[in-house]
Coordinates of C-alpha atoms and ligand atoms in Angstrom, one line a residue:
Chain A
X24 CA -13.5 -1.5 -11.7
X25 CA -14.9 1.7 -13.1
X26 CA -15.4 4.3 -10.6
X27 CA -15.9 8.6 -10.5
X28 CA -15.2 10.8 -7.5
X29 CA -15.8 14.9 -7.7
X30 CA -14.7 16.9 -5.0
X31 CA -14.9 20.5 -4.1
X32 CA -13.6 22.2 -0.9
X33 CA -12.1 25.6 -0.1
X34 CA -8.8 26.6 -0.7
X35 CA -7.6 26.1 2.9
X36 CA -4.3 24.4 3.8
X37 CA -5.6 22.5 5.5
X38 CA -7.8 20.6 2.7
X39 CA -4.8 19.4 0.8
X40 CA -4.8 16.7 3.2
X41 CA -8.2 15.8 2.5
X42 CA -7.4 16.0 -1.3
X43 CA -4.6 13.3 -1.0
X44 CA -6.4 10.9 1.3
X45 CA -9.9 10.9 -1.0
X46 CA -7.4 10.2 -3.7
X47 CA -5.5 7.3 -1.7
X48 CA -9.0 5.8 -1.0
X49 CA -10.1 6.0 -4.4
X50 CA -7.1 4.8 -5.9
X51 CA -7.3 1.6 -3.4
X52 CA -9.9 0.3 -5.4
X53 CA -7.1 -0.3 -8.2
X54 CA -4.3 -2.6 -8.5
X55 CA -1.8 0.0 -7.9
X56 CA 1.1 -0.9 -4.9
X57 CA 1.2 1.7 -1.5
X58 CA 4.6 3.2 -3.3
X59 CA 2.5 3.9 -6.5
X60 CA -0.5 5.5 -4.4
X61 CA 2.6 7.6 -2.1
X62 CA 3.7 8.7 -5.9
X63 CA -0.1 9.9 -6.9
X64 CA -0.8 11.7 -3.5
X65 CA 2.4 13.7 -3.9
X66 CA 1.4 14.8 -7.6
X67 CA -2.0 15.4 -6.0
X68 CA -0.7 17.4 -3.1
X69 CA 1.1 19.8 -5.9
X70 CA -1.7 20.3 -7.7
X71 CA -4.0 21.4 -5.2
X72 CA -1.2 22.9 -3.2
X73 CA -0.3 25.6 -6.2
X74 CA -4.4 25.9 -7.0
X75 CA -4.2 27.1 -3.1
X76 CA -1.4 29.1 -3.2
X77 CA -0.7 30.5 -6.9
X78 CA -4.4 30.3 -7.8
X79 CA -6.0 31.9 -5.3
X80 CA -3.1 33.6 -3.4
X81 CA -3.4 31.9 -0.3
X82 CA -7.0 33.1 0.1
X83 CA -9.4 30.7 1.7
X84 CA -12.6 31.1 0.1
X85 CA -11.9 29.8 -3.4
X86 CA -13.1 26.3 -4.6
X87 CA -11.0 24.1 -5.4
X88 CA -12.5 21.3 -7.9
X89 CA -10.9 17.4 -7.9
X90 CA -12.2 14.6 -9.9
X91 CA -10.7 11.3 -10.1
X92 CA -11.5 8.3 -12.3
X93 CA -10.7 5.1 -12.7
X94 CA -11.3 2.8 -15.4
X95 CA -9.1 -0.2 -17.0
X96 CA -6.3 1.3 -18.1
X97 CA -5.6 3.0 -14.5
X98 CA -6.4 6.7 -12.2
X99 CA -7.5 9.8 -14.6
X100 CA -6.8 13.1 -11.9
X101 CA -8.2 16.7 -13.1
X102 CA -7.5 19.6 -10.2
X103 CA -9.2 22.8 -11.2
X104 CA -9.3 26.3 -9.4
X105 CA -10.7 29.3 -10.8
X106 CA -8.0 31.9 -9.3
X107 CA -5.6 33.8 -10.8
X108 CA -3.9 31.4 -14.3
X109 CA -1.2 31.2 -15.0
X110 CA 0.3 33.3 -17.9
X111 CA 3.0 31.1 -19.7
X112 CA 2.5 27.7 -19.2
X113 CA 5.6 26.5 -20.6
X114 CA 7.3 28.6 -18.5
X115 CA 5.6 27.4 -15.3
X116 CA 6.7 23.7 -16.3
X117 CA 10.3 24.2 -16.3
X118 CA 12.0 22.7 -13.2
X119 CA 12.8 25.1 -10.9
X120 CA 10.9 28.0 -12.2
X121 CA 8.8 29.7 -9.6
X122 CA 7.0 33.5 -9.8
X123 CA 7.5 32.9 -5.9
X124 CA 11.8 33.2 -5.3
X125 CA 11.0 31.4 -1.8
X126 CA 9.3 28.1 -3.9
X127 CA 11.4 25.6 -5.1
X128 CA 9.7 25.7 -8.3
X129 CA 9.3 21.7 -8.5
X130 CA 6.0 21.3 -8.2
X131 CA 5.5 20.3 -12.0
X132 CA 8.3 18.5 -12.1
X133 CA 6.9 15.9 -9.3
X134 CA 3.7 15.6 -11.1
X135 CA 5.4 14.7 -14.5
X136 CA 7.6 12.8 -13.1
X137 CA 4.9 10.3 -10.9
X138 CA 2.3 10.1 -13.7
X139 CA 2.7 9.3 -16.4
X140 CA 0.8 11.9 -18.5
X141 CA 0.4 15.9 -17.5
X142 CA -1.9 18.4 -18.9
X143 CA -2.3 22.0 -18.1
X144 CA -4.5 24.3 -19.3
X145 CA -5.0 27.7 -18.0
X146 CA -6.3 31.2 -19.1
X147 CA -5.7 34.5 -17.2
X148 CA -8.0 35.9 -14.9
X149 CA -10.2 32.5 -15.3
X150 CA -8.2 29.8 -13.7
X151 CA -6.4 26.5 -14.2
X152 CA -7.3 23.1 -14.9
X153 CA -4.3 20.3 -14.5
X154 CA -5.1 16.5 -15.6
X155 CA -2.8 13.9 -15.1
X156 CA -3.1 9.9 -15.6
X157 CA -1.5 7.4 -13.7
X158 CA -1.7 3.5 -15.4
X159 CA -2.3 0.4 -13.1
X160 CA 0.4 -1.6 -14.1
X161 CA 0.9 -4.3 -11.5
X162 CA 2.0 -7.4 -12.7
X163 CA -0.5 -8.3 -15.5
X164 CA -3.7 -6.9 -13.5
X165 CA -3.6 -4.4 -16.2
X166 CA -4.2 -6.5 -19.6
X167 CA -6.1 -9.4 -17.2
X168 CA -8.5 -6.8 -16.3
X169 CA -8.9 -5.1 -20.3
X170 CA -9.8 -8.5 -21.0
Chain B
X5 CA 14.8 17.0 -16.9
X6 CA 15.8 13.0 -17.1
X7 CA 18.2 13.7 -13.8
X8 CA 16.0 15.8 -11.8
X9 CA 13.3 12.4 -12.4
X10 CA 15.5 9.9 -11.1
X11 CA 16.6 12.1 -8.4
X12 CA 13.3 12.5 -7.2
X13 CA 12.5 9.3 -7.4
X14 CA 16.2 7.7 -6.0
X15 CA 15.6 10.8 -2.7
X16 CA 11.7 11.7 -2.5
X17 CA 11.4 13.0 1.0
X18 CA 7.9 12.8 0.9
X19 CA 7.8 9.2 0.5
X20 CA 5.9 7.8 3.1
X21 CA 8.2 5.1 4.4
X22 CA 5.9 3.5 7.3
X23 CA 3.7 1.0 6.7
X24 CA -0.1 1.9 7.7
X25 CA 0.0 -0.8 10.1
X26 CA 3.0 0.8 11.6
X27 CA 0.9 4.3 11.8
X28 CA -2.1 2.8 13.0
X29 CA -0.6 0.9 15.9
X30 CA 1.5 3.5 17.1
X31 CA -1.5 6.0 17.0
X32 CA -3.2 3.9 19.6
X33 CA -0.6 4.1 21.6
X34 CA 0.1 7.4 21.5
X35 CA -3.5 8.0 22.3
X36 CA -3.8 5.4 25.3
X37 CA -0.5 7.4 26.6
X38 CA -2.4 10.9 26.3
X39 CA -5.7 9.3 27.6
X40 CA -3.0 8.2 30.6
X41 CA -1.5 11.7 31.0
X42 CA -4.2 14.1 31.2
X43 CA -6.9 11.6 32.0
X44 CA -9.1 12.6 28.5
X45 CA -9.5 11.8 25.1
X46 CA -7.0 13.4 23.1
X47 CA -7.9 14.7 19.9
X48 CA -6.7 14.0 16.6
X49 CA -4.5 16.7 16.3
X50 CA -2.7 16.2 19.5
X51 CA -2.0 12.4 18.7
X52 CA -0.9 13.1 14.9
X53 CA 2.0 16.0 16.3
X54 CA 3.2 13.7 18.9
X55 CA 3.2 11.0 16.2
X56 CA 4.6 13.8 13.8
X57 CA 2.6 12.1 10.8
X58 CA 0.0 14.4 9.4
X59 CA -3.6 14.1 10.6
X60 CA -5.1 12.5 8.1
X61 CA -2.6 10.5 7.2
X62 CA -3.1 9.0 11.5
X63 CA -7.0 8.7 10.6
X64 CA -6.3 7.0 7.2
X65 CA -3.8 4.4 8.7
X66 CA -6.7 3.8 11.1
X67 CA -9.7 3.2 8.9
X68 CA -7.4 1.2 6.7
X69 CA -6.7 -1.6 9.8
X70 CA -10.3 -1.3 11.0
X71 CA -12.2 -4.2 8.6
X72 CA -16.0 -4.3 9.3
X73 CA -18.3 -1.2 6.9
X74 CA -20.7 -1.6 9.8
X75 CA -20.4 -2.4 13.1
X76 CA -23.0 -5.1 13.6
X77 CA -23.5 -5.8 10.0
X78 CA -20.8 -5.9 6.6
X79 CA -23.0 -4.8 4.3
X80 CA -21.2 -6.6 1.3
X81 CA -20.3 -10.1 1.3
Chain C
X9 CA -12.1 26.6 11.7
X10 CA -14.6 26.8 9.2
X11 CA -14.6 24.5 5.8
X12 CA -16.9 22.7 3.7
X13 CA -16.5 20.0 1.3
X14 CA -18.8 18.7 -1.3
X15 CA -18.1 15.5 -3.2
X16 CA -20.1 13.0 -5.3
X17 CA -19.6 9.5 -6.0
X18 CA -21.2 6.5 -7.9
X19 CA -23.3 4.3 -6.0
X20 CA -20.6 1.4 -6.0
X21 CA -20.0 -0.3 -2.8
X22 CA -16.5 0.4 -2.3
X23 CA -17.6 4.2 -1.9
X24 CA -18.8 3.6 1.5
X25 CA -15.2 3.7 2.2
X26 CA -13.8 6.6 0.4
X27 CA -16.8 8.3 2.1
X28 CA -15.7 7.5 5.1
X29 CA -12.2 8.4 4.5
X30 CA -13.1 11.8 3.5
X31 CA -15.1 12.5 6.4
X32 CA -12.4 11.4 8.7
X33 CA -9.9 13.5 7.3
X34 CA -12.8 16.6 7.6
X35 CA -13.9 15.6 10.9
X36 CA -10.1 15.6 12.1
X37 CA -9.7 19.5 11.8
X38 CA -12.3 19.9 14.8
X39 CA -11.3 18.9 18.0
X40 CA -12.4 15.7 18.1
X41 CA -11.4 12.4 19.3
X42 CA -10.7 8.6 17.9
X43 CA -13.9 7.5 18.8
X44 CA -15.9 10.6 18.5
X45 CA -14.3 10.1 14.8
X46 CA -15.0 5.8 14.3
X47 CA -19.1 6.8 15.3
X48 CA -18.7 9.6 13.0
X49 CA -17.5 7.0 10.6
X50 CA -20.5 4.6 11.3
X51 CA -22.9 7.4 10.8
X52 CA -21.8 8.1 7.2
X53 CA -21.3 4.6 6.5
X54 CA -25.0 3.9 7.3
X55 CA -26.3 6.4 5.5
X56 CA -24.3 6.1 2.2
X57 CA -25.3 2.6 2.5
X58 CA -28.8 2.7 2.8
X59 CA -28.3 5.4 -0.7
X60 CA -26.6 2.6 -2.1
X61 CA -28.9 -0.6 -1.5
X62 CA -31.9 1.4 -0.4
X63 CA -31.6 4.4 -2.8
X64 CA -30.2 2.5 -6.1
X65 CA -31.4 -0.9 -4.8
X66 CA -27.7 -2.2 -5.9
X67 CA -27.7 -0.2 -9.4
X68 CA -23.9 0.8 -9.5
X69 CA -25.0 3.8 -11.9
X70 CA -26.7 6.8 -9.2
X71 CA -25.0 9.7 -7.8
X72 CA -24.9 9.7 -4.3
X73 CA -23.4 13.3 -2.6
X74 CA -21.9 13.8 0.4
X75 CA -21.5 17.6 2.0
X76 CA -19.1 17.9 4.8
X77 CA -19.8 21.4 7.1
X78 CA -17.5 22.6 10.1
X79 CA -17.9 25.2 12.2
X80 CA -17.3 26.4 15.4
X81 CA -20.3 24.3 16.5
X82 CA -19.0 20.9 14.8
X83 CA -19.3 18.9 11.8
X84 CA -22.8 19.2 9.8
X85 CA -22.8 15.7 6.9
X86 CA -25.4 15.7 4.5
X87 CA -25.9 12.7 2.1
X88 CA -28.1 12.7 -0.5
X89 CA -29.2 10.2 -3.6
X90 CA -31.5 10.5 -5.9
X91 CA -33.2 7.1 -5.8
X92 CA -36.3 5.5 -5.1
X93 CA -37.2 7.7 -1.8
X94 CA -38.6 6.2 1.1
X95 CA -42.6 6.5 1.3
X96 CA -43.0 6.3 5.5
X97 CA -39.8 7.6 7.1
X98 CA -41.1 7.6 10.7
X99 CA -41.7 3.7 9.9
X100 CA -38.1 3.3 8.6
X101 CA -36.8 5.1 11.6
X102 CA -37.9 2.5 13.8
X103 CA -35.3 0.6 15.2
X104 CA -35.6 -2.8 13.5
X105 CA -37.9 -2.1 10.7
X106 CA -36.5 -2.9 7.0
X107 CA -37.9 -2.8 4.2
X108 CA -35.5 -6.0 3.8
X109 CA -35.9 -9.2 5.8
X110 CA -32.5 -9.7 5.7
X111 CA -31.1 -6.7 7.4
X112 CA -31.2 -6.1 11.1
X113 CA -32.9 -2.4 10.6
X114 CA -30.7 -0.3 12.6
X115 CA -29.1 2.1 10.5
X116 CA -31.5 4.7 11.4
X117 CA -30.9 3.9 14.9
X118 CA -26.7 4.4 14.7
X119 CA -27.4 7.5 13.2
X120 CA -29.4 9.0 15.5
X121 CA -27.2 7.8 18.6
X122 CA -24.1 8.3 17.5
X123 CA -25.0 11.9 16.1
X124 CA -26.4 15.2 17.8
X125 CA -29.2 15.6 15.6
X126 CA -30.6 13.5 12.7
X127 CA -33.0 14.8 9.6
X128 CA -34.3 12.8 7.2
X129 CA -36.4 13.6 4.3
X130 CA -37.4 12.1 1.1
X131 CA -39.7 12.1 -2.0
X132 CA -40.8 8.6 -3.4
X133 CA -39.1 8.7 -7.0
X134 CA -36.9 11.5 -6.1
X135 CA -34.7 10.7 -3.6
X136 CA -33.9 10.8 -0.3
X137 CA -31.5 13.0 2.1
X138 CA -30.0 13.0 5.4
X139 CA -28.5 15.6 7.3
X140 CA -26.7 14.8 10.6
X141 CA -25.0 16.9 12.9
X142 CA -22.1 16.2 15.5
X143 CA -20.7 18.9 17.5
X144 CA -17.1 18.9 18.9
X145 CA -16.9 18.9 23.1
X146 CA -14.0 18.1 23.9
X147 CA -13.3 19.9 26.9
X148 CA -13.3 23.9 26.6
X149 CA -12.3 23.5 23.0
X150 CA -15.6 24.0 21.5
X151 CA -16.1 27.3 24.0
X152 CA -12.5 28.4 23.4
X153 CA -12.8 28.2 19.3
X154 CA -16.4 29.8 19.9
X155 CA -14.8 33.3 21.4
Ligands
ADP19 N1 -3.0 26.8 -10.1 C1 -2.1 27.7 -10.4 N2 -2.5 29.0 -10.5 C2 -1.7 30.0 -10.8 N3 -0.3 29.8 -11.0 C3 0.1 28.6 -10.9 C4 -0.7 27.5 -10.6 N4 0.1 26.4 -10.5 C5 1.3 26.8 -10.8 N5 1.4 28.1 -11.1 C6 2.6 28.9 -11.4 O1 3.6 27.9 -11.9 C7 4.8 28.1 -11.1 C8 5.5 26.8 -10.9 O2 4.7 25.9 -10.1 P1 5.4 24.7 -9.4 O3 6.3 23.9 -10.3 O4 4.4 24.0 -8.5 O5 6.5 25.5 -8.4 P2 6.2 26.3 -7.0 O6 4.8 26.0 -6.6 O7 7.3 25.9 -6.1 O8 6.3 27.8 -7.4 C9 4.3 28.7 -9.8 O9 5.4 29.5 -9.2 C10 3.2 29.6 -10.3 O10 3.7 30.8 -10.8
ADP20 N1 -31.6 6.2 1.0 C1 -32.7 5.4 1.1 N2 -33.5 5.3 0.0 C2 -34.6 4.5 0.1 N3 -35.0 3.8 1.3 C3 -34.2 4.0 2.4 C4 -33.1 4.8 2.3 N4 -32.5 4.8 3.6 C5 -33.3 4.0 4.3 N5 -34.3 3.5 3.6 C6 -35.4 2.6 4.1 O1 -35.4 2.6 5.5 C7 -35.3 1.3 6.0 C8 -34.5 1.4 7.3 O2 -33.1 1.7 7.1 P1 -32.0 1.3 8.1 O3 -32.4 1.7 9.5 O4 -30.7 1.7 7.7 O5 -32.1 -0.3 8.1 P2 -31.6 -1.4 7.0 O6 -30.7 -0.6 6.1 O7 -30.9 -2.4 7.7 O8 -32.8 -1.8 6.3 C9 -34.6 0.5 4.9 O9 -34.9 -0.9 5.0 C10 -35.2 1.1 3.7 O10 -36.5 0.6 3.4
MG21 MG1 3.9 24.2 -6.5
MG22 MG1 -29.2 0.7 6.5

């Protein structure tokens, strides 16, 4: 069960959708339950939703970039645009915080809270790149299958 | 931080709460009523906002009942 | 109505599906129907198959990519590996010819009928890629999106 996906689209609406079932598909292939893979496409829709609409503005003609990987231990996720960055990163983590006072600023939030590792990196002017892990952890599949 | 989590988790709207089956089952039906109405194929879109489950999440449901890879021959055993 | 999505995958088996998948949720921005969608589905299938046991002869280890293309015209699919190649592709577009006496030789033949235009080319050694097109008619839609 080791598996890669990359993905690029353009940064219409319209493609989250695409984003969160390629992810459902690949994440099929691993022991993870349909409540686990609703948790992933939600941290998945964030991700690509802000590379959308913070990254590129809600401009459509900006590639988006989403890899997934699976391996033993579980679901490796990196979403990448190459839009705007995002200028304090610790800032942009805190819940409710948004540069937008119509968001609800929880974006982060749902991705930390449904993975179970988050890591953003992001430079101004050059874009963002968000990587977050999810462990398969059903009922022993995990440490049967690092056997 | 700790509350907001389990608030999310205890109340996440998002959370898909039909099963695919469910979806897939009711897409059909939603379709052979269109077909009925208007006498043509409706289109995706038109099933998934009378269903008023996203799109892809209709066409996933769908795939995700339908078993063979190929229609005359599963290519893995 | 215009998007494109590019993705690559590993020529594993369970693939076919996410391929599929992907395309659906692509192919379901166009006007087109449940069945216009499940031969859209075969199409793809087929031919990421035949990259995968054809292409890779089995080898879990080759890139296989898949382009997705709308327009106002339709949906444009391109897959492509970078496998053995095929060395007569008017003989492996027959209907019933495989290079495998096991298989029933139609892929080729799906393709072509359930798509509105079918290209093939390859190098022996390189690699081989498809392009398929499918347009969306769905009653005045197409002419509608088109003005
Ligand atoms: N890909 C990105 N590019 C630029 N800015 C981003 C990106 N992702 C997030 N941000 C910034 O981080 C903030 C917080 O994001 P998030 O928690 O998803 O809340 P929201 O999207 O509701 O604003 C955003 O308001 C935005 O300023
Ligand atoms: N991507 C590919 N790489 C190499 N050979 C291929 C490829 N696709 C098709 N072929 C050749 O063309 C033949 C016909 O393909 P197809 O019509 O799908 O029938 P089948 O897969 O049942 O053999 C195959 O048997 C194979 O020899
Ligand atoms: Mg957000
Ligand atoms: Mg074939």
């Amino acid at each position: 069960m080791k598996n890669t996906m990359q993905m690029r689209f353009l940064s219409v609406p319209d493609n989250v959708g695409l984003a969160r079932v390629a992810i459902a598909a690949l994440a099929g292939q691993a022991p993870f339950s349909l409540s686990d893979i609703d948790e992933i496409k939600v941290a998945v829709s964030e991700a690509v939703s802000n590379a959308i609409i913070h990254g590129y503005k809600g401009k459509p003609d900006g590639w988006v970039e989403l890899t997934g990987t699976l391996d033993k231990l579980g679901l490796t996720i990196v979403v990448e645009d190459f839009g705007v960055g995002i200028a304090d990163i610790e800032q942009a983590r805190q819940p409710s915080f948004s540069s937008d006072p119509e968001r609800m600023g929880l974006g982060f939030v749902f991705m930390e809270s449904f993975m179970h590792g988050l890591h953003v990196e992001s430079t101004v002017g050059k874009g963002t790149r968000v990587e977050m892990q999810r462990f398969a952890t059903i009922q022993g599949e995990l440490s049967r299958d690092a056997q | 931080i700790g509350e907001i989590r389990r608030y999310l988790r205890d109340n996440n709207p998002i959370r898909v709460s039909r099963s695919l089956r469910d979806i897939a089952y009711k897409a059909l039906q939603v379709r052979d009523g269109l077909v009925h109405r208007y006498s043509k194929e409706p289109t995706i879109s038109e099933i998934a906002e009378e269903l008023s489950v996203p799109r892809e999440e209709v066409l996933y449901a769908l795939d995700a009942i339908q078993e063979p890879v190929s229609l005359f021959e599963p290519i893995y055993h």
